[in-house]
Structure formats: structure tokens, C-alpha cells
Short mmCIF file of C-alpha atoms in Angstrom, two decimals:
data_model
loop_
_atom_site.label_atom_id
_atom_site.label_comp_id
_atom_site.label_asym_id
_atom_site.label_seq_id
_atom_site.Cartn_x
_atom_site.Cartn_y
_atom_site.Cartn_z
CA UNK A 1 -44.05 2.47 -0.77
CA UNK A 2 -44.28 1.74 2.90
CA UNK A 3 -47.48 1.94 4.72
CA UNK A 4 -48.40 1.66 8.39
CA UNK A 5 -51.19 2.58 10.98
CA UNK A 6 -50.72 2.63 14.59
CA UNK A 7 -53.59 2.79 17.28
CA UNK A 8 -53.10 3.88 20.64
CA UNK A 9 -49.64 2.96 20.06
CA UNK A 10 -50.38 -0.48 18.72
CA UNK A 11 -49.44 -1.64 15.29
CA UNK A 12 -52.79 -2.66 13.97
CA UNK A 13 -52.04 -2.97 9.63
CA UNK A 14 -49.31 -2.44 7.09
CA UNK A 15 -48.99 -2.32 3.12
CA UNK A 16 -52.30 -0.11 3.06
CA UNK A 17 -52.81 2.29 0.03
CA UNK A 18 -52.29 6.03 0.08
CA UNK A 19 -55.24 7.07 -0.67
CA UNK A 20 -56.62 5.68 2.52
CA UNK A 21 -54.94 7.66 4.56
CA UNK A 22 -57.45 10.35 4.72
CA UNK A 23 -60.09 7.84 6.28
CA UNK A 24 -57.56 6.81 8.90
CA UNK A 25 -56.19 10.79 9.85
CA UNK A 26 -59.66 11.28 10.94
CA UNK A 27 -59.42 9.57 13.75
CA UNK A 28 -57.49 10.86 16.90
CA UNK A 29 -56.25 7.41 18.03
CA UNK A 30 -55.06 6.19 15.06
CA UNK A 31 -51.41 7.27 13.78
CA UNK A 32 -50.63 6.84 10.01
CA UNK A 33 -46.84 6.70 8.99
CA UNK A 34 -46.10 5.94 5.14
CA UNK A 35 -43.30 6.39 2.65
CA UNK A 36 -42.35 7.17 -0.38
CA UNK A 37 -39.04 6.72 -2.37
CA UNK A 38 -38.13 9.21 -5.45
CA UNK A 39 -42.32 10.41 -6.12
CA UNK A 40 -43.58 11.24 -9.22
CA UNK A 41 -45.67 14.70 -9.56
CA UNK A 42 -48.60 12.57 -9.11
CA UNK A 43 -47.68 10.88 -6.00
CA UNK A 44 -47.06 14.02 -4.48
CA UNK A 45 -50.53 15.61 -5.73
CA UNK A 46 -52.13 12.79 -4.16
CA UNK A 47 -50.31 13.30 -0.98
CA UNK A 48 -51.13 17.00 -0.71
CA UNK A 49 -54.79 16.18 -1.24
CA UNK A 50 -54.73 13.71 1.62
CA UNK A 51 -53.13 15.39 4.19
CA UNK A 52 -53.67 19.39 3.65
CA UNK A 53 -50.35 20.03 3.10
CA UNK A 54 -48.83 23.52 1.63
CA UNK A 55 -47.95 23.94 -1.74
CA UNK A 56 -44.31 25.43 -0.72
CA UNK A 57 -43.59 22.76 1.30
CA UNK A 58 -44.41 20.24 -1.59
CA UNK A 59 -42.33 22.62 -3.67
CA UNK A 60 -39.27 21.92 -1.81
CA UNK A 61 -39.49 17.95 -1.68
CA UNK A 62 -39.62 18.46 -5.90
CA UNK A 63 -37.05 20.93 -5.88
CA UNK A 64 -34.69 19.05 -3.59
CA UNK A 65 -31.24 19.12 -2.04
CA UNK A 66 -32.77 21.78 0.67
CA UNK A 67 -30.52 22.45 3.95
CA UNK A 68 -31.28 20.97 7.09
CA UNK A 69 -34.49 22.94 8.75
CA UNK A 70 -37.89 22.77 9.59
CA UNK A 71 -40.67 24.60 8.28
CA UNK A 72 -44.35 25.68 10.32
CA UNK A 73 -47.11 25.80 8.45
CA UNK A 74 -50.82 25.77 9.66
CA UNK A 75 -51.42 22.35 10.00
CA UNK A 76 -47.94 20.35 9.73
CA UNK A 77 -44.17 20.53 9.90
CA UNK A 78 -41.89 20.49 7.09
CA UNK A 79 -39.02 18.65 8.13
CA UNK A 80 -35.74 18.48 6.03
CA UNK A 81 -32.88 15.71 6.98
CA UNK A 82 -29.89 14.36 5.37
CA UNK A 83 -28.59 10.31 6.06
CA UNK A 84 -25.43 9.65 5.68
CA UNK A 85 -24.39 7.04 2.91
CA UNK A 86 -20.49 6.64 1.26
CA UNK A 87 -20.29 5.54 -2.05
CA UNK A 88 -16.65 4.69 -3.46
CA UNK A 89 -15.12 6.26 0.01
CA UNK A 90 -16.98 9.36 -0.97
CA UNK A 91 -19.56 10.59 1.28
CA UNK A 92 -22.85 11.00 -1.05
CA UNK A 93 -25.32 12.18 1.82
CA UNK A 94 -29.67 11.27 1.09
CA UNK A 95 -31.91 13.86 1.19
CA UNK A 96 -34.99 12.81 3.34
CA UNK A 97 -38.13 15.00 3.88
CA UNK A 98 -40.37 14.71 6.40
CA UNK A 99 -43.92 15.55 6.81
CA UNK A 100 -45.56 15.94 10.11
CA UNK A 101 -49.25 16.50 11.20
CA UNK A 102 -51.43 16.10 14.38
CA UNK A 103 -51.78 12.09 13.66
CA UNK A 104 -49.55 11.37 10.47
CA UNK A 105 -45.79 11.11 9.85
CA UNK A 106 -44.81 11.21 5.85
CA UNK A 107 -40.80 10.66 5.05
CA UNK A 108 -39.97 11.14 1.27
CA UNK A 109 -36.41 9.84 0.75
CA UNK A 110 -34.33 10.71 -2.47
CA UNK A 111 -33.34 6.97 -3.26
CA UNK A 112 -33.51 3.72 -1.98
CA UNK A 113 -29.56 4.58 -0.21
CA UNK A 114 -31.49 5.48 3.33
CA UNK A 115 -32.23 2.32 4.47
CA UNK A 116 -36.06 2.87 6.06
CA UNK A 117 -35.84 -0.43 7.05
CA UNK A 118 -33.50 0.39 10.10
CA UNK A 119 -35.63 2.82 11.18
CA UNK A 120 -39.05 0.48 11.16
CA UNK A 121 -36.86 -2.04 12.90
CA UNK A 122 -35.80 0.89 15.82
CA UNK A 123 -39.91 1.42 16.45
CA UNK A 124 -40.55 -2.37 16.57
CA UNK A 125 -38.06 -2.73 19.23
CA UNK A 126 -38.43 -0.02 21.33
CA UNK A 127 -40.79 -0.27 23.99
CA UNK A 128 -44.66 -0.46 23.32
CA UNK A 129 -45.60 2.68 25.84
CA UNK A 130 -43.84 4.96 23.80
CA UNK A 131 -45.71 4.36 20.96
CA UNK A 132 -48.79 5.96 22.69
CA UNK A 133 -47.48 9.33 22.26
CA UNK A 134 -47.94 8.89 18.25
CA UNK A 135 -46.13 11.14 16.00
CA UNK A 136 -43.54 12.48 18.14
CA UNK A 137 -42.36 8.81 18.89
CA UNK A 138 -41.99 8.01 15.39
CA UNK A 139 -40.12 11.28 14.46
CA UNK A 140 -37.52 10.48 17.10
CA UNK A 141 -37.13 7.26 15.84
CA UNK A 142 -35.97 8.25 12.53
CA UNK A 143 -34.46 11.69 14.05
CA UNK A 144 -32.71 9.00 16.15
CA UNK A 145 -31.14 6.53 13.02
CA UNK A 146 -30.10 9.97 11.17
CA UNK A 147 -28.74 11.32 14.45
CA UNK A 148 -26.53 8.01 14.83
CA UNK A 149 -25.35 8.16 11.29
CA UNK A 150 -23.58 11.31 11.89
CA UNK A 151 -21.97 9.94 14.53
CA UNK A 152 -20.37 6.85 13.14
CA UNK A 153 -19.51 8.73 10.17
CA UNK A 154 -17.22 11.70 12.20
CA UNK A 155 -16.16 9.03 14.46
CA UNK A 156 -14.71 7.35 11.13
CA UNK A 157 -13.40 10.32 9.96
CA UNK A 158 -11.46 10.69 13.38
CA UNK A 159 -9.85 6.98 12.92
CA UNK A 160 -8.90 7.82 9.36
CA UNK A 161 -7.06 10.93 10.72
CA UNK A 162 -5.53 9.59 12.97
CA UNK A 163 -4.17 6.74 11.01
CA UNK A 164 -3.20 9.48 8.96
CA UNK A 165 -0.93 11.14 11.97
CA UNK A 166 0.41 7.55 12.57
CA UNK A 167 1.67 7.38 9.12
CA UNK A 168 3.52 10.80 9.03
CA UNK A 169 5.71 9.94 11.79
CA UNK A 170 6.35 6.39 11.26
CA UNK A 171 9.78 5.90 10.65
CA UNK A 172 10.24 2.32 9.60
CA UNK A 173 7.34 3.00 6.51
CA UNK A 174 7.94 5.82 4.02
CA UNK A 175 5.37 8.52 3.34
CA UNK A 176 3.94 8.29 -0.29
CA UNK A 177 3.47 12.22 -0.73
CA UNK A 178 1.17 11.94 -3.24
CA UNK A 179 -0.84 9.70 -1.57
CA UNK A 180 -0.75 11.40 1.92
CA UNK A 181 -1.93 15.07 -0.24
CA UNK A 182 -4.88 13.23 -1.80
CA UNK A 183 -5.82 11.43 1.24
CA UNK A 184 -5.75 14.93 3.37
CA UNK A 185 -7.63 16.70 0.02
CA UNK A 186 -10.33 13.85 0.24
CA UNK A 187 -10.92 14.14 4.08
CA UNK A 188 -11.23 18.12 4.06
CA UNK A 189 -13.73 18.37 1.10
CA UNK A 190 -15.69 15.40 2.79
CA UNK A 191 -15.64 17.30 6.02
CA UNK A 192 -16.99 20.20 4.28
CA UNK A 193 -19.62 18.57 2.56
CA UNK A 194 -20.65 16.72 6.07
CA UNK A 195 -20.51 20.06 8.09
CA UNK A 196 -23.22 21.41 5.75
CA UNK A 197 -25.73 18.37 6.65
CA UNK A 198 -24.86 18.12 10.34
CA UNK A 199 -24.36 21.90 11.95
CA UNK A 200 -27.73 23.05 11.45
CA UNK A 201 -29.70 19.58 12.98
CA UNK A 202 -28.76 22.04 15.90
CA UNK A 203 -31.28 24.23 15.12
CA UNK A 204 -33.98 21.16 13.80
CA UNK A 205 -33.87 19.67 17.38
CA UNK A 206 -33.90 23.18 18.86
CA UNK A 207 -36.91 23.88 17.12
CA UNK A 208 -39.07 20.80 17.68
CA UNK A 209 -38.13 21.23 21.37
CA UNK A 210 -39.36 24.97 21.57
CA UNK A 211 -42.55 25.18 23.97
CA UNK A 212 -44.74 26.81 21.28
CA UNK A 213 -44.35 23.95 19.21
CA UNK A 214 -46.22 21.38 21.17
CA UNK A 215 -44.72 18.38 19.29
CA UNK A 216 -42.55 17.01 22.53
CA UNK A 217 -42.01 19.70 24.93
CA UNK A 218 -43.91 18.41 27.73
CA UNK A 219 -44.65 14.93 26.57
CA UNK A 220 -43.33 11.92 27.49
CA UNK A 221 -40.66 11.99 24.52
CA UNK A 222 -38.91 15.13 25.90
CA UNK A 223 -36.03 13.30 27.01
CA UNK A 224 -35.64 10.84 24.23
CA UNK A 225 -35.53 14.35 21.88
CA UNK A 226 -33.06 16.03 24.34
CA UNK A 227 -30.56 12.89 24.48
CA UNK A 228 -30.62 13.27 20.20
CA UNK A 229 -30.21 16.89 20.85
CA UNK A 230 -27.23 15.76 23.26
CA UNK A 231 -25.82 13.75 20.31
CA UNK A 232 -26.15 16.29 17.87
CA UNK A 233 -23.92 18.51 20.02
CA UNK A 234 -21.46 15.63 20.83
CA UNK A 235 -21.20 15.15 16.42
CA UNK A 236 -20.63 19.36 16.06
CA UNK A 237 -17.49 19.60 18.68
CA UNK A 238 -16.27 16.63 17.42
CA UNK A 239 -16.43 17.91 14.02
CA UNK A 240 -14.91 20.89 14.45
CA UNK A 241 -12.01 18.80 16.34
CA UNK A 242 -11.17 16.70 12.98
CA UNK A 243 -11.53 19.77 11.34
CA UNK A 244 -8.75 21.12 13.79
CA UNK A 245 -6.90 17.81 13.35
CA UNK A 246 -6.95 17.87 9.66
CA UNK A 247 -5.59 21.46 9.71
CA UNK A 248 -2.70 20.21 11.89
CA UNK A 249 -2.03 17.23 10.20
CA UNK A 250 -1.42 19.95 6.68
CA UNK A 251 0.64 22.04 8.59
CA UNK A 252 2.68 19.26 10.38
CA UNK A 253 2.95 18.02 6.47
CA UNK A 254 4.51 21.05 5.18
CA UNK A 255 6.16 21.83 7.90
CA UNK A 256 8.08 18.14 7.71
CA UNK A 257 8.49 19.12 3.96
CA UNK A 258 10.55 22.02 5.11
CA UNK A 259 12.51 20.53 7.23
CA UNK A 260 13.55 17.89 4.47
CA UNK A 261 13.99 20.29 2.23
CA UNK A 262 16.56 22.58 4.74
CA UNK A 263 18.44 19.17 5.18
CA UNK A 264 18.97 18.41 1.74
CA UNK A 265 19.82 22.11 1.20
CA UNK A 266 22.25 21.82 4.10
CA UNK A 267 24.48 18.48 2.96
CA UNK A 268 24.41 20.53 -0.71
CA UNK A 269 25.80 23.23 0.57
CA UNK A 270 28.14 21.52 2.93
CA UNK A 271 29.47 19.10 -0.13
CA UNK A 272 29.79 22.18 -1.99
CA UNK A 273 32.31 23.63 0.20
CA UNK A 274 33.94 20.35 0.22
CA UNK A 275 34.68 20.11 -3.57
CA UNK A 276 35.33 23.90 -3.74
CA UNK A 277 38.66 23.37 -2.16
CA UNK A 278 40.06 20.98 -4.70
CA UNK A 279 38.79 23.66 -7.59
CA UNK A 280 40.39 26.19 -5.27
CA UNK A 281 43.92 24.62 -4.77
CA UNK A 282 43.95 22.94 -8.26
CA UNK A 283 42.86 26.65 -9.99
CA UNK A 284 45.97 27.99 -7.94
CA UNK A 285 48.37 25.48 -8.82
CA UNK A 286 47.32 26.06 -12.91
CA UNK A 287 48.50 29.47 -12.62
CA UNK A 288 51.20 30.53 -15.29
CA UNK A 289 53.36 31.51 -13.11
CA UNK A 290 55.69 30.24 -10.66
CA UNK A 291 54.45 29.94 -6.97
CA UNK A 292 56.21 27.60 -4.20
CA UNK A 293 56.40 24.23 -5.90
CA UNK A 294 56.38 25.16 -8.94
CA UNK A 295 58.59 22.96 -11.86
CA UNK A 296 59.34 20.43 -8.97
CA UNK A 297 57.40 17.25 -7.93
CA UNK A 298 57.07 18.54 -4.55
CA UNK A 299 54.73 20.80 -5.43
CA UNK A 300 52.10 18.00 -6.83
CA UNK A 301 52.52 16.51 -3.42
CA UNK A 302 51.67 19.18 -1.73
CA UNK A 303 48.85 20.51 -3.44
CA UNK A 304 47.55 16.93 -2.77
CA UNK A 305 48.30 16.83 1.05
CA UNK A 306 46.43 20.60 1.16
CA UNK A 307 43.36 19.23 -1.10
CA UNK A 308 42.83 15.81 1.04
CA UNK A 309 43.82 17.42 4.57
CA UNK A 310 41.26 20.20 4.31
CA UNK A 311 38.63 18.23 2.67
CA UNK A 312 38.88 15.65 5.18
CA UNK A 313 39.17 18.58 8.03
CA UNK A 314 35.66 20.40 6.29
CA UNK A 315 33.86 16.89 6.56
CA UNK A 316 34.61 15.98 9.89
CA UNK A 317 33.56 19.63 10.75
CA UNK A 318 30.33 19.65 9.16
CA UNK A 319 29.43 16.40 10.65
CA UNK A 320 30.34 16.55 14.00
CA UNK A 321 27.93 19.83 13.89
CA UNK A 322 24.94 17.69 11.76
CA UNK A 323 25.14 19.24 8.50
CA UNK A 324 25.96 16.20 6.40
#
């Protein structure tokens, strides 16, 4: 558990129990953040006796794995984030809830994977005037670190691709099939998982900078909101290009494999015209009955002139037009 109180923008303590939160709330100049990894039931009653908070709300921090969104309720926001963490190259996003009244800010994380400690470290050194504006300055702080995570993680995603794209048409390393289909399986149903956490943070920062909210629009920390609502358009367009680039990188795949497989299909066919003029000639020659040649040695010669002269002549035709 993580405990802090801010006044006037000021961090005066730290390491303070929950259940003097209540005491501190009640005053307008003080701002209480604390948090809490993986509560019990009882944590959470205590929590919703301290601050007021709805029962649905505290509902869906014990149900979990809720989309992206915030919630109004009379007295607070509901807040629902996801950070990003990869475990194993798999992407194995946090779940983070937020709660957020007039003078308090609660996160609830899912595990100990979201690092709070790089968000603490963002508030200690940004500058001390912001802090004055309280709650909204903390949110964007952490709205900020999740924000940023997103980023890195498509910008990542858009390296691996394009390594990807490098491999396929290098010429001096062969393409391990196998390996290329399970890398291209592992990106897309990473991709999909990631698209659920990040498109709708569209919509949270939308929300929290509506007017009727009161949060940021017209504070100070309107821009500092707007520029995460700036990233969090920068991470959807580039998402949907690697989503784009992934689909072209599986066509460009099979499309490659059908090439190869016309070529191969191309020097069969052409090496089977070559060898069915031997069976041809030698099948005429083994006839029973007598043709030019036949009972003389002449005829073994020339069967052998026709087999080599119009094998050789089929060859040089096919590969003077690419077929073998």
C-alpha cells in the first residue's frame, strides 16, 4: 500500500494509513492519493466507507478485467485503464482502476506488473505549480505513464514488422516458413488483444475533457490532458497502420508462396516434356513391326540422334523463355 497527502500542491507526508484518509478529504487544500495492489473484500469495504464511493463501481474493481471507460457517479469518477506489460514476448496487459473525487485520487492495480513507482517518480519531477491544481494533476500523471506505454509498445510492434518485411525479401538468408507463420500469428493476436485496451482511451480522455465534467476543462491542466489526448490519437492510426502492415506482410507471404509454387510447377512440367520424348521415340521404336530402321543398326543410331537432338532442342527452348 502506497500512501500520500499533498497540500496546496506540496508533498507534506507519506506511508499514512487508510483509514485516515477520511480526516484528511475533509479538508479542501489537502489532496490524498493512495494505492492498493490485488485488495481483499475488506480493503475495499474500508475504502468505500472512507470515501463515499458507489457500490457498482466497487463491484467492477472485484469483478475485474472491465474495458477501458469511465464511469459518473454523484460524488467521484470511476476510471478503468489498462498498462501495458509483456511476459514471455506475450503482451499480458494490467488492469488498473482508478478512483477520483473532489480532493482524493485512489488507483487499484491487478498485480504488482504496473510499476506505480514510475508514475510517483513522473509527479516528483514535474514542476511544483502543477501540483496546485490537485487531483487532475495526479490523474494526468498516471493517464500520462499508461498513455506512453501504448506508445512504446505499437512502436515495437512496428520494428518487429518491419524486421519481419526485411526478412521476406532477403535473398542471401532463407525464410523459415514455419517460423515466419508463427511470428505473423503471434503479432496479429497481440494486436488484437492491444486494440481492445488502447481504442477506447479515445473516449476516457474525451470524457474527462468534456465541459460538464469540471475535472480539467478550464484548468490549468487542459493542455497537459489534450497533448495525452494527442498521443492517444497518434497510438490508434498507428495501430491501425501495423494492422495494415501485418495484413500485407500475409498476403505478400502467400502471394511469394504462389509464386514458388508456379515455378516449381513450371520446371516439372517443362522436365516432363523433356523425358516424354525419349518414352515417345523409344515406345515407337519397340513396335512389332517394321518401321525405317528397323533390323539394321542404323536405326539405333537414329532413334538416339532424334532422342538427344530434341531433348537438347526442348531445354534450350524452355530456358531461354525462363521455365527451367
Amino acid at each position: 500500500m502506497h500512501t500520500r497527502l499533498y497540500r496546496n500542491g506540496v508533498l507534506e507526508k507519506e506511508g499514512f494509513p487508510v483509514e485516515e484518509v477520511s480526516e484528511y478529504v475533509r479538508d479542501p487544500d489537502n489532496t490524498v492519493w493512495f494505492d492498493l495492489c490485488h485488495p481483499t473484500q475488506d480493503d475495499l469495504g474500508v475504502l468505500r466507507e472512507e470515501l463515499g464511493l458507489h457500490e457498482l463501481a466497487v463491484e467492477d474493481v472485484v469483478s475485474g478485467h472491465q474495458r477501458p471507460k469511465v464511469d459518473s457517479y454523484d460524488g467521484h469518477l470511476f476510471i478503468t485503464v489498462y498498462g501495458i506489460h509483456v511476459d514471455d514476448g506475450r503482451l499480458a496487459p494490467v488492469e488498473v482502476d482508478v478512483f477520483v473525487t473532489a480532493n482524493a485520487l485512489v488507483t487499484i492495480r491487478e498485480d504488482e506488473r504496473f510499476d506505480i513507482g514510475q508514475v510517483t517518480r513522473r509527479w516528483d519531477a514535474t514542476d511544483g505549480t502543477l501540483g496546485a491544481n490537485g487531483v487532475s494533476f495526479l490523474l494526468h500523471g498516471l493517464l500520462d505513464y499508461v498513455v506512453d506505454g501504448h506508445l512504446d509498445y505499437v512502436e515495437d510492434i512496428d520494428g518487429r514488422i518491419e524486421n519481419l518485411e526485411e526478412q521476406l525479401f532477403d535473398e542471401d538468408r532463407p525464410i523459415d516458413g514455419r517460423a515466419l507463420q508463427r511470428a505473423i500469428y503471434e503479432l496479429r493476436r497481440d494486436l488484437t488483444r492491444f486494440r481492445k485496451i488502447a481504442m477506447p482511451m479515445r473516449e476516457v480522455l474525451g470524457t474527462l475533457l468534456r465541459r460538464n465534467q469540471g475535472l480539467v476543462a478550464g484548468t490549468a491542466m487542459a493542455p497537459y490532458y489534450e497533448d495525452v489526448y494527442d498521443h492517444v490519437i497518434r497510438v490508434d492510426e498507428w495501430l491501425e497502420s501495423t494492422r495494415d502492415q501485418l495484413a500485407n506482410l500475409r498476403e505478400t507471404r502467400l502471394a511469394q508462396q504462389g509464386m514458388r509454387l508456379n515455378e516449381i510447377m513450371k520446371r516439372l512440367t517443362g522436365w516432363a516434356a523433356i523425358i516424354a520424348v525419349p518414352t515417345l521415340i523409344t515406345g515407337f521404336y519397340g513396335m512389332n513391326v517394321p518401321y525405317p530402321g528397323y533390323g539394321s543398326g542404323w536405326g539405333f543410331w537414329l532413334s538416339a540422334v532424334l532422342i538427344a537432338g530434341i531433348s537438347v532442342g526442348l531445354y534450350a527452348a524452355f530456358k531461354k523463355r525462363d521455365w527451367l
